[in-house]
Amino acid sequence: MKYKKIGDILILDENPGNLDELARKHNVKTIMRINHIQGTKREPSYEVLYGSETETVNRENKCLFKLDLSKVMWSKGNTNERLRIAKMVKKDETVLDMFAGIGYFSIPIAVHSDAKKIISIEINPNSYHYLCENIKLNKCDNVTPVLGDCLVETPNYKADRIVMGYVKTTHHYLKVAVNSLNEGGIIHYHETVPEKLIETRPISRIRDAAGERNVELLKINKIKKYAPGVEHVVIDALID
């Protein structure tokens, strides 16, 4: 049986069997099934199978994340990526976190780096609420939450590093991201891409968005299988 434990809630992918026994074994208060994540606000379609409370606090990479799994998503597959990015941030950088969610990237960056400022943009009011909660919970004074659409809000800021931790339609936001990136800045662009196009399509999209600016591919980081023949990847690119 496939499952993931988020705080004191168990998320199942398959038929659960004995729920009481499962709850005792994993020491959880609630058991849920997340059917899928939908829309640009990344809202879960879910079933509560056992218990009733859907809010929890998850600990990861020395960070605390408060969230309600009936309202917002959590991706365990990005655990290593969240810490990888945080450790790349240099002292006194201004970081722009597009599609910030509950602070998946912003909180680890604040906890594990000496970033000067982190601007976190999120469109979903529920996710924004927990982003603000997590800023307080982790005492991240250098994180500024912004409620709004990345297409509208991103042009209001300039940054040395931009995180684009969203997939499916992320390429539609590349132009505004590149325009807000300082010269010599780094962009971390997420994309779901067919395996045969990993080496070409994502970086080509970044170069198209950058126009006459020089783009240097630093790394292609594979996160996980998204679907048969499709990978979730992150492109690290330096743009002059």
PDB file of C-alpha atoms in Angstrom:
ATOM      1  CA  MET A   1       0.000   0.000   0.000  1.00  0.00           C
ATOM      2  CA  LYS A   2       1.331   3.417  -0.990  1.00  0.00           C
ATOM      3  CA  TYR A   3       1.022   6.232   1.516  1.00  0.00           C
ATOM      4  CA  LYS A   4       2.650   9.421   2.750  1.00  0.00           C
ATOM      5  CA  LYS A   5       2.561  10.873   6.230  1.00  0.00           C
ATOM      6  CA  ILE A   6       2.187  14.638   6.490  1.00  0.00           C
ATOM      7  CA  GLY A   7       2.342  15.796  10.087  1.00  0.00           C
ATOM      8  CA  ASP A   8      -0.143  13.578  11.899  1.00  0.00           C
ATOM      9  CA  ILE A   9      -2.241  12.866   8.795  1.00  0.00           C
ATOM     10  CA  LEU A  10      -1.864   9.833   6.540  1.00  0.00           C
ATOM     11  CA  ILE A  11      -2.533  10.189   2.798  1.00  0.00           C
ATOM     12  CA  LEU A  12      -3.377   6.943   0.987  1.00  0.00           C
ATOM     13  CA  ASP A  13      -3.254   6.098  -2.708  1.00  0.00           C
ATOM     14  CA  GLU A  14      -4.981   2.724  -2.458  1.00  0.00           C
ATOM     15  CA  ASN A  15      -7.707   0.775  -0.634  1.00  0.00           C
ATOM     16  CA  PRO A  16      -6.903   1.300   3.050  1.00  0.00           C
ATOM     17  CA  GLY A  17      -8.062  -1.903   4.752  1.00  0.00           C
ATOM     18  CA  ASN A  18      -8.481  -1.599   8.540  1.00  0.00           C
ATOM     19  CA  LEU A  19      -8.458   2.142   9.268  1.00  0.00           C
ATOM     20  CA  ASP A  20      -8.294   1.908  13.071  1.00  0.00           C
ATOM     21  CA  GLU A  21      -5.308  -0.390  12.859  1.00  0.00           C
ATOM     22  CA  LEU A  22      -3.641   1.850  10.263  1.00  0.00           C
ATOM     23  CA  ALA A  23      -4.162   4.978  12.387  1.00  0.00           C
ATOM     24  CA  ARG A  24      -2.622   3.312  15.447  1.00  0.00           C
ATOM     25  CA  LYS A  25       0.302   1.910  13.475  1.00  0.00           C
ATOM     26  CA  HIS A  26       1.266   5.300  12.018  1.00  0.00           C
ATOM     27  CA  ASN A  27       0.155   7.365  15.030  1.00  0.00           C
ATOM     28  CA  VAL A  28      -2.117   9.684  13.025  1.00  0.00           C
ATOM     29  CA  LYS A  29      -5.380  11.485  13.818  1.00  0.00           C
ATOM     30  CA  THR A  30      -6.762  11.496  10.276  1.00  0.00           C
ATOM     31  CA  ILE A  31      -6.541   9.344   7.139  1.00  0.00           C
ATOM     32  CA  MET A  32      -7.333  10.898   3.767  1.00  0.00           C
ATOM     33  CA  ARG A  33      -7.251  10.123   0.082  1.00  0.00           C
ATOM     34  CA  ILE A  34      -6.261  12.946  -2.283  1.00  0.00           C
ATOM     35  CA  ASN A  35      -7.819  12.148  -5.664  1.00  0.00           C
ATOM     36  CA  HIS A  36      -6.145  14.940  -7.613  1.00  0.00           C
ATOM     37  CA  ILE A  37      -4.963  18.545  -7.453  1.00  0.00           C
ATOM     38  CA  GLN A  38      -6.950  20.916  -9.639  1.00  0.00           C
ATOM     39  CA  GLY A  39      -6.629  24.350 -11.221  1.00  0.00           C
ATOM     40  CA  THR A  40      -4.129  27.181 -10.994  1.00  0.00           C
ATOM     41  CA  LYS A  41      -4.873  27.504  -7.282  1.00  0.00           C
ATOM     42  CA  ARG A  42      -3.712  23.894  -6.779  1.00  0.00           C
ATOM     43  CA  GLU A  43      -6.755  22.873  -4.743  1.00  0.00           C
ATOM     44  CA  PRO A  44      -7.162  19.233  -3.658  1.00  0.00           C
ATOM     45  CA  SER A  45     -10.073  16.960  -4.451  1.00  0.00           C
ATOM     46  CA  TYR A  46     -10.134  14.709  -1.384  1.00  0.00           C
ATOM     47  CA  GLU A  47     -11.940  12.190   0.834  1.00  0.00           C
ATOM     48  CA  VAL A  48     -11.613  11.939   4.616  1.00  0.00           C
ATOM     49  CA  LEU A  49     -11.555   8.215   5.422  1.00  0.00           C
ATOM     50  CA  TYR A  50     -10.832   8.325   9.149  1.00  0.00           C
ATOM     51  CA  GLY A  51     -11.021  11.122  11.736  1.00  0.00           C
ATOM     52  CA  SER A  52     -12.084  14.659  10.920  1.00  0.00           C
ATOM     53  CA  GLU A  53      -9.237  17.156  11.426  1.00  0.00           C
ATOM     54  CA  THR A  54      -7.460  18.114   8.200  1.00  0.00           C
ATOM     55  CA  GLU A  55      -5.123  20.772   9.590  1.00  0.00           C
ATOM     56  CA  THR A  56      -1.661  19.686  10.706  1.00  0.00           C
ATOM     57  CA  VAL A  57       1.937  20.833  11.100  1.00  0.00           C
ATOM     58  CA  ASN A  58       4.535  19.046   9.009  1.00  0.00           C
ATOM     59  CA  ARG A  59       8.238  19.157   9.870  1.00  0.00           C
ATOM     60  CA  GLU A  60      10.740  19.055   7.033  1.00  0.00           C
ATOM     61  CA  ASN A  61      14.353  20.184   6.700  1.00  0.00           C
ATOM     62  CA  LYS A  62      14.215  21.897  10.127  1.00  0.00           C
ATOM     63  CA  CYS A  63      11.190  23.916   8.978  1.00  0.00           C
ATOM     64  CA  LEU A  64       7.584  23.868  10.197  1.00  0.00           C
ATOM     65  CA  PHE A  65       4.714  23.932   7.713  1.00  0.00           C
ATOM     66  CA  LYS A  66       1.188  24.441   8.982  1.00  0.00           C
ATOM     67  CA  LEU A  67      -1.441  23.506   6.409  1.00  0.00           C
ATOM     68  CA  ASP A  68      -4.948  22.188   5.881  1.00  0.00           C
ATOM     69  CA  LEU A  69      -4.841  19.245   3.490  1.00  0.00           C
ATOM     70  CA  SER A  70      -8.489  19.760   2.539  1.00  0.00           C
ATOM     71  CA  LYS A  71      -7.603  23.209   1.182  1.00  0.00           C
ATOM     72  CA  VAL A  72      -3.976  23.199  -0.009  1.00  0.00           C
ATOM     73  CA  MET A  73      -1.549  20.761  -1.600  1.00  0.00           C
ATOM     74  CA  TRP A  74       1.664  19.225  -0.260  1.00  0.00           C
ATOM     75  CA  SER A  75       4.236  17.534  -2.494  1.00  0.00           C
ATOM     76  CA  LYS A  76       6.587  15.205  -0.648  1.00  0.00           C
ATOM     77  CA  GLY A  77       8.477  14.540  -3.895  1.00  0.00           C
ATOM     78  CA  ASN A  78       9.985  18.044  -3.790  1.00  0.00           C
ATOM     79  CA  THR A  79      11.631  17.636  -0.364  1.00  0.00           C
ATOM     80  CA  ASN A  80      15.218  17.462  -1.638  1.00  0.00           C
ATOM     81  CA  GLU A  81      14.631  20.205  -4.193  1.00  0.00           C
ATOM     82  CA  ARG A  82      13.383  22.621  -1.540  1.00  0.00           C
ATOM     83  CA  LEU A  83      16.577  22.168   0.466  1.00  0.00           C
ATOM     84  CA  ARG A  84      18.805  22.221  -2.657  1.00  0.00           C
ATOM     85  CA  ILE A  85      17.543  25.642  -3.665  1.00  0.00           C
ATOM     86  CA  ALA A  86      17.783  27.014  -0.127  1.00  0.00           C
ATOM     87  CA  LYS A  87      21.436  26.026   0.077  1.00  0.00           C
ATOM     88  CA  MET A  88      22.222  27.733  -3.242  1.00  0.00           C
ATOM     89  CA  VAL A  89      21.003  31.153  -2.110  1.00  0.00           C
ATOM     90  CA  LYS A  90      23.890  33.509  -1.413  1.00  0.00           C
ATOM     91  CA  LYS A  91      24.224  36.151   1.280  1.00  0.00           C
ATOM     92  CA  ASP A  92      22.228  39.354   0.711  1.00  0.00           C
ATOM     93  CA  GLU A  93      20.329  38.012  -2.320  1.00  0.00           C
ATOM     94  CA  THR A  94      16.797  39.153  -3.027  1.00  0.00           C
ATOM     95  CA  VAL A  95      14.733  36.099  -3.943  1.00  0.00           C
ATOM     96  CA  LEU A  96      11.366  36.111  -5.697  1.00  0.00           C
ATOM     97  CA  ASP A  97       9.289  32.997  -5.079  1.00  0.00           C
ATOM     98  CA  MET A  98       6.529  32.751  -7.680  1.00  0.00           C
ATOM     99  CA  PHE A  99       3.646  30.335  -6.931  1.00  0.00           C
ATOM    100  CA  ALA A 100       4.812  30.360  -3.310  1.00  0.00           C
ATOM    101  CA  GLY A 101       1.985  28.245  -1.908  1.00  0.00           C
ATOM    102  CA  ILE A 102       2.313  27.850   1.861  1.00  0.00           C
ATOM    103  CA  GLY A 103       6.008  28.691   1.654  1.00  0.00           C
ATOM    104  CA  TYR A 104       7.371  25.421   0.247  1.00  0.00           C
ATOM    105  CA  PHE A 105      10.528  27.184  -1.000  1.00  0.00           C
ATOM    106  CA  SER A 106      10.349  30.516   0.818  1.00  0.00           C
ATOM    107  CA  ILE A 107      10.495  29.075   4.332  1.00  0.00           C
ATOM    108  CA  PRO A 108      13.543  26.805   3.727  1.00  0.00           C
ATOM    109  CA  ILE A 109      15.332  29.684   1.990  1.00  0.00           C
ATOM    110  CA  ALA A 110      14.659  31.920   4.987  1.00  0.00           C
ATOM    111  CA  VAL A 111      15.731  29.235   7.473  1.00  0.00           C
ATOM    112  CA  HIS A 112      18.813  27.920   5.659  1.00  0.00           C
ATOM    113  CA  SER A 113      20.277  30.988   3.944  1.00  0.00           C
ATOM    114  CA  ASP A 114      21.292  34.594   4.543  1.00  0.00           C
ATOM    115  CA  ALA A 115      18.962  35.987   1.888  1.00  0.00           C
ATOM    116  CA  LYS A 116      18.373  39.702   2.262  1.00  0.00           C
ATOM    117  CA  LYS A 117      14.734  39.518   1.221  1.00  0.00           C
ATOM    118  CA  ILE A 118      12.277  36.898  -0.018  1.00  0.00           C
ATOM    119  CA  ILE A 119       9.146  38.010  -1.872  1.00  0.00           C
ATOM    120  CA  SER A 120       6.522  35.258  -1.951  1.00  0.00           C
ATOM    121  CA  ILE A 121       3.629  35.552  -4.404  1.00  0.00           C
ATOM    122  CA  GLU A 122       0.574  33.293  -4.071  1.00  0.00           C
ATOM    123  CA  ILE A 123      -2.844  33.488  -5.754  1.00  0.00           C
ATOM    124  CA  ASN A 124      -4.807  31.059  -3.552  1.00  0.00           C
ATOM    125  CA  PRO A 125      -6.199  32.842  -0.437  1.00  0.00           C
ATOM    126  CA  ASN A 126      -6.072  29.594   1.581  1.00  0.00           C
ATOM    127  CA  SER A 127      -2.438  28.967   0.673  1.00  0.00           C
ATOM    128  CA  TYR A 128      -1.648  32.628   1.338  1.00  0.00           C
ATOM    129  CA  HIS A 129      -3.188  32.313   4.809  1.00  0.00           C
ATOM    130  CA  TYR A 130      -0.882  29.398   5.650  1.00  0.00           C
ATOM    131  CA  LEU A 131       2.076  31.156   4.041  1.00  0.00           C
ATOM    132  CA  CYS A 132       1.556  33.984   6.529  1.00  0.00           C
ATOM    133  CA  GLU A 133       1.112  31.479   9.369  1.00  0.00           C
ATOM    134  CA  ASN A 134       4.352  29.716   8.429  1.00  0.00           C
ATOM    135  CA  ILE A 135       6.285  32.967   8.228  1.00  0.00           C
ATOM    136  CA  LYS A 136       5.287  33.589  11.859  1.00  0.00           C
ATOM    137  CA  LEU A 137       5.788  29.967  12.924  1.00  0.00           C
ATOM    138  CA  ASN A 138       9.372  29.908  11.619  1.00  0.00           C
ATOM    139  CA  LYS A 139      10.122  33.533  12.597  1.00  0.00           C
ATOM    140  CA  CYS A 140      11.055  34.472   9.035  1.00  0.00           C
ATOM    141  CA  ASP A 141      11.235  38.255   9.251  1.00  0.00           C
ATOM    142  CA  ASN A 142      12.787  38.591   5.793  1.00  0.00           C
ATOM    143  CA  VAL A 143       9.822  37.015   3.942  1.00  0.00           C
ATOM    144  CA  THR A 144       7.217  39.353   2.399  1.00  0.00           C
ATOM    145  CA  PRO A 145       3.968  37.577   1.401  1.00  0.00           C
ATOM    146  CA  VAL A 146       2.020  38.919  -1.576  1.00  0.00           C
ATOM    147  CA  LEU A 147      -1.521  37.782  -2.403  1.00  0.00           C
ATOM    148  CA  GLY A 148      -2.124  37.901  -6.136  1.00  0.00           C
ATOM    149  CA  ASP A 149      -1.518  36.592  -9.642  1.00  0.00           C
ATOM    150  CA  CYS A 150       2.154  36.171 -10.562  1.00  0.00           C
ATOM    151  CA  LEU A 151       1.517  37.687 -13.998  1.00  0.00           C
ATOM    152  CA  VAL A 152       0.308  40.874 -12.336  1.00  0.00           C
ATOM    153  CA  GLU A 153       2.533  41.039  -9.247  1.00  0.00           C
ATOM    154  CA  THR A 154       5.934  39.844 -10.531  1.00  0.00           C
ATOM    155  CA  PRO A 155       6.645  43.011 -12.604  1.00  0.00           C
ATOM    156  CA  ASN A 156       6.504  45.030  -9.350  1.00  0.00           C
ATOM    157  CA  TYR A 157       9.758  43.480  -8.115  1.00  0.00           C
ATOM    158  CA  LYS A 158      13.399  42.901  -9.075  1.00  0.00           C
ATOM    159  CA  ALA A 159      15.327  39.895  -7.794  1.00  0.00           C
ATOM    160  CA  ASP A 160      18.702  38.155  -7.953  1.00  0.00           C
ATOM    161  CA  ARG A 161      17.089  34.717  -7.954  1.00  0.00           C
ATOM    162  CA  ILE A 162      13.604  33.611  -9.030  1.00  0.00           C
ATOM    163  CA  VAL A 163      11.960  30.316  -8.107  1.00  0.00           C
ATOM    164  CA  MET A 164       9.162  29.099 -10.387  1.00  0.00           C
ATOM    165  CA  GLY A 165       7.926  26.068  -8.440  1.00  0.00           C
ATOM    166  CA  TYR A 166       4.857  25.270 -10.512  1.00  0.00           C
ATOM    167  CA  VAL A 167       4.254  22.936 -13.445  1.00  0.00           C
ATOM    168  CA  LYS A 168       1.979  22.485 -16.480  1.00  0.00           C
ATOM    169  CA  THR A 169       1.638  26.174 -17.486  1.00  0.00           C
ATOM    170  CA  THR A 170       4.783  27.662 -15.924  1.00  0.00           C
ATOM    171  CA  HIS A 171       6.167  28.663 -19.333  1.00  0.00           C
ATOM    172  CA  HIS A 172       3.389  31.254 -19.688  1.00  0.00           C
ATOM    173  CA  TYR A 173       5.028  33.149 -16.801  1.00  0.00           C
ATOM    174  CA  LEU A 174       8.606  33.052 -18.064  1.00  0.00           C
ATOM    175  CA  LYS A 175       8.547  36.466 -19.739  1.00  0.00           C
ATOM    176  CA  VAL A 176       7.531  38.373 -16.599  1.00  0.00           C
ATOM    177  CA  ALA A 177      10.002  36.320 -14.548  1.00  0.00           C
ATOM    178  CA  VAL A 178      12.953  37.065 -16.834  1.00  0.00           C
ATOM    179  CA  ASN A 179      12.023  40.750 -16.961  1.00  0.00           C
ATOM    180  CA  SER A 180      12.169  40.891 -13.143  1.00  0.00           C
ATOM    181  CA  LEU A 181      15.506  39.069 -12.908  1.00  0.00           C
ATOM    182  CA  ASN A 182      18.563  41.238 -12.287  1.00  0.00           C
ATOM    183  CA  GLU A 183      21.519  40.918 -14.651  1.00  0.00           C
ATOM    184  CA  GLY A 184      23.579  37.887 -13.664  1.00  0.00           C
ATOM    185  CA  GLY A 185      20.607  36.442 -11.767  1.00  0.00           C
ATOM    186  CA  ILE A 186      19.499  32.820 -11.633  1.00  0.00           C
ATOM    187  CA  ILE A 187      16.099  31.369 -12.452  1.00  0.00           C
ATOM    188  CA  HIS A 188      14.878  27.953 -11.238  1.00  0.00           C
ATOM    189  CA  TYR A 189      12.220  26.980 -13.751  1.00  0.00           C
ATOM    190  CA  HIS A 190      10.000  23.916 -13.200  1.00  0.00           C
ATOM    191  CA  GLU A 191       8.443  22.082 -16.129  1.00  0.00           C
ATOM    192  CA  THR A 192       6.741  18.782 -16.857  1.00  0.00           C
ATOM    193  CA  VAL A 193       8.322  17.611 -20.098  1.00  0.00           C
ATOM    194  CA  PRO A 194       8.421  14.471 -22.268  1.00  0.00           C
ATOM    195  CA  GLU A 195      11.661  12.577 -21.614  1.00  0.00           C
ATOM    196  CA  LYS A 196      12.877  13.006 -25.194  1.00  0.00           C
ATOM    197  CA  LEU A 197      12.572  16.817 -24.902  1.00  0.00           C
ATOM    198  CA  ILE A 198      14.228  17.341 -21.482  1.00  0.00           C
ATOM    199  CA  GLU A 199      17.524  18.559 -22.971  1.00  0.00           C
ATOM    200  CA  THR A 200      15.908  20.975 -25.412  1.00  0.00           C
ATOM    201  CA  ARG A 201      12.408  22.292 -24.696  1.00  0.00           C
ATOM    202  CA  PRO A 202      12.744  23.890 -21.210  1.00  0.00           C
ATOM    203  CA  ILE A 203      15.966  25.798 -21.941  1.00  0.00           C
ATOM    204  CA  SER A 204      14.618  26.827 -25.339  1.00  0.00           C
ATOM    205  CA  ARG A 205      11.576  28.341 -23.650  1.00  0.00           C
ATOM    206  CA  ILE A 206      13.803  30.277 -21.245  1.00  0.00           C
ATOM    207  CA  ARG A 207      15.926  31.594 -24.128  1.00  0.00           C
ATOM    208  CA  ASP A 208      12.837  32.654 -26.040  1.00  0.00           C
ATOM    209  CA  ALA A 209      11.587  34.582 -23.002  1.00  0.00           C
ATOM    210  CA  ALA A 210      15.013  36.177 -22.461  1.00  0.00           C
ATOM    211  CA  GLY A 211      15.195  37.614 -25.976  1.00  0.00           C
ATOM    212  CA  GLU A 212      18.608  39.222 -26.510  1.00  0.00           C
ATOM    213  CA  ARG A 213      19.849  38.487 -22.982  1.00  0.00           C
ATOM    214  CA  ASN A 214      22.456  35.733 -22.661  1.00  0.00           C
ATOM    215  CA  VAL A 215      21.237  32.508 -21.026  1.00  0.00           C
ATOM    216  CA  GLU A 216      23.619  29.929 -19.542  1.00  0.00           C
ATOM    217  CA  LEU A 217      22.270  26.503 -18.628  1.00  0.00           C
ATOM    218  CA  LEU A 218      23.691  25.567 -15.224  1.00  0.00           C
ATOM    219  CA  LYS A 219      21.820  22.357 -14.433  1.00  0.00           C
ATOM    220  CA  ILE A 220      18.874  20.142 -15.355  1.00  0.00           C
ATOM    221  CA  ASN A 221      17.612  18.572 -12.146  1.00  0.00           C
ATOM    222  CA  LYS A 222      15.150  15.679 -12.429  1.00  0.00           C
ATOM    223  CA  ILE A 223      12.620  15.702  -9.584  1.00  0.00           C
ATOM    224  CA  LYS A 224      10.333  12.735 -10.296  1.00  0.00           C
ATOM    225  CA  LYS A 225       8.218  10.934 -12.865  1.00  0.00           C
ATOM    226  CA  TYR A 226       5.108  12.996 -13.517  1.00  0.00           C
ATOM    227  CA  ALA A 227       3.401  10.539 -15.869  1.00  0.00           C
ATOM    228  CA  PRO A 228       4.522   7.692 -18.160  1.00  0.00           C
ATOM    229  CA  GLY A 229       7.259   9.157 -20.362  1.00  0.00           C
ATOM    230  CA  VAL A 230       7.002  12.582 -18.671  1.00  0.00           C
ATOM    231  CA  GLU A 231       9.440  14.008 -16.115  1.00  0.00           C
ATOM    232  CA  HIS A 232       9.142  16.881 -13.663  1.00  0.00           C
ATOM    233  CA  VAL A 233      12.420  18.771 -14.053  1.00  0.00           C
ATOM    234  CA  VAL A 234      13.967  21.992 -12.771  1.00  0.00           C
ATOM    235  CA  ILE A 235      16.198  24.089 -14.999  1.00  0.00           C
ATOM    236  CA  ASP A 236      18.794  26.290 -13.291  1.00  0.00           C
ATOM    237  CA  ALA A 237      19.718  29.070 -15.699  1.00  0.00           C
ATOM    238  CA  LEU A 238      21.903  32.144 -15.310  1.00  0.00           C
ATOM    239  CA  ILE A 239      20.737  35.171 -17.296  1.00  0.00           C
ATOM    240  CA  ASP A 240      22.975  38.178 -17.999  1.00  0.00           C
TER     241      ASP A 240
END
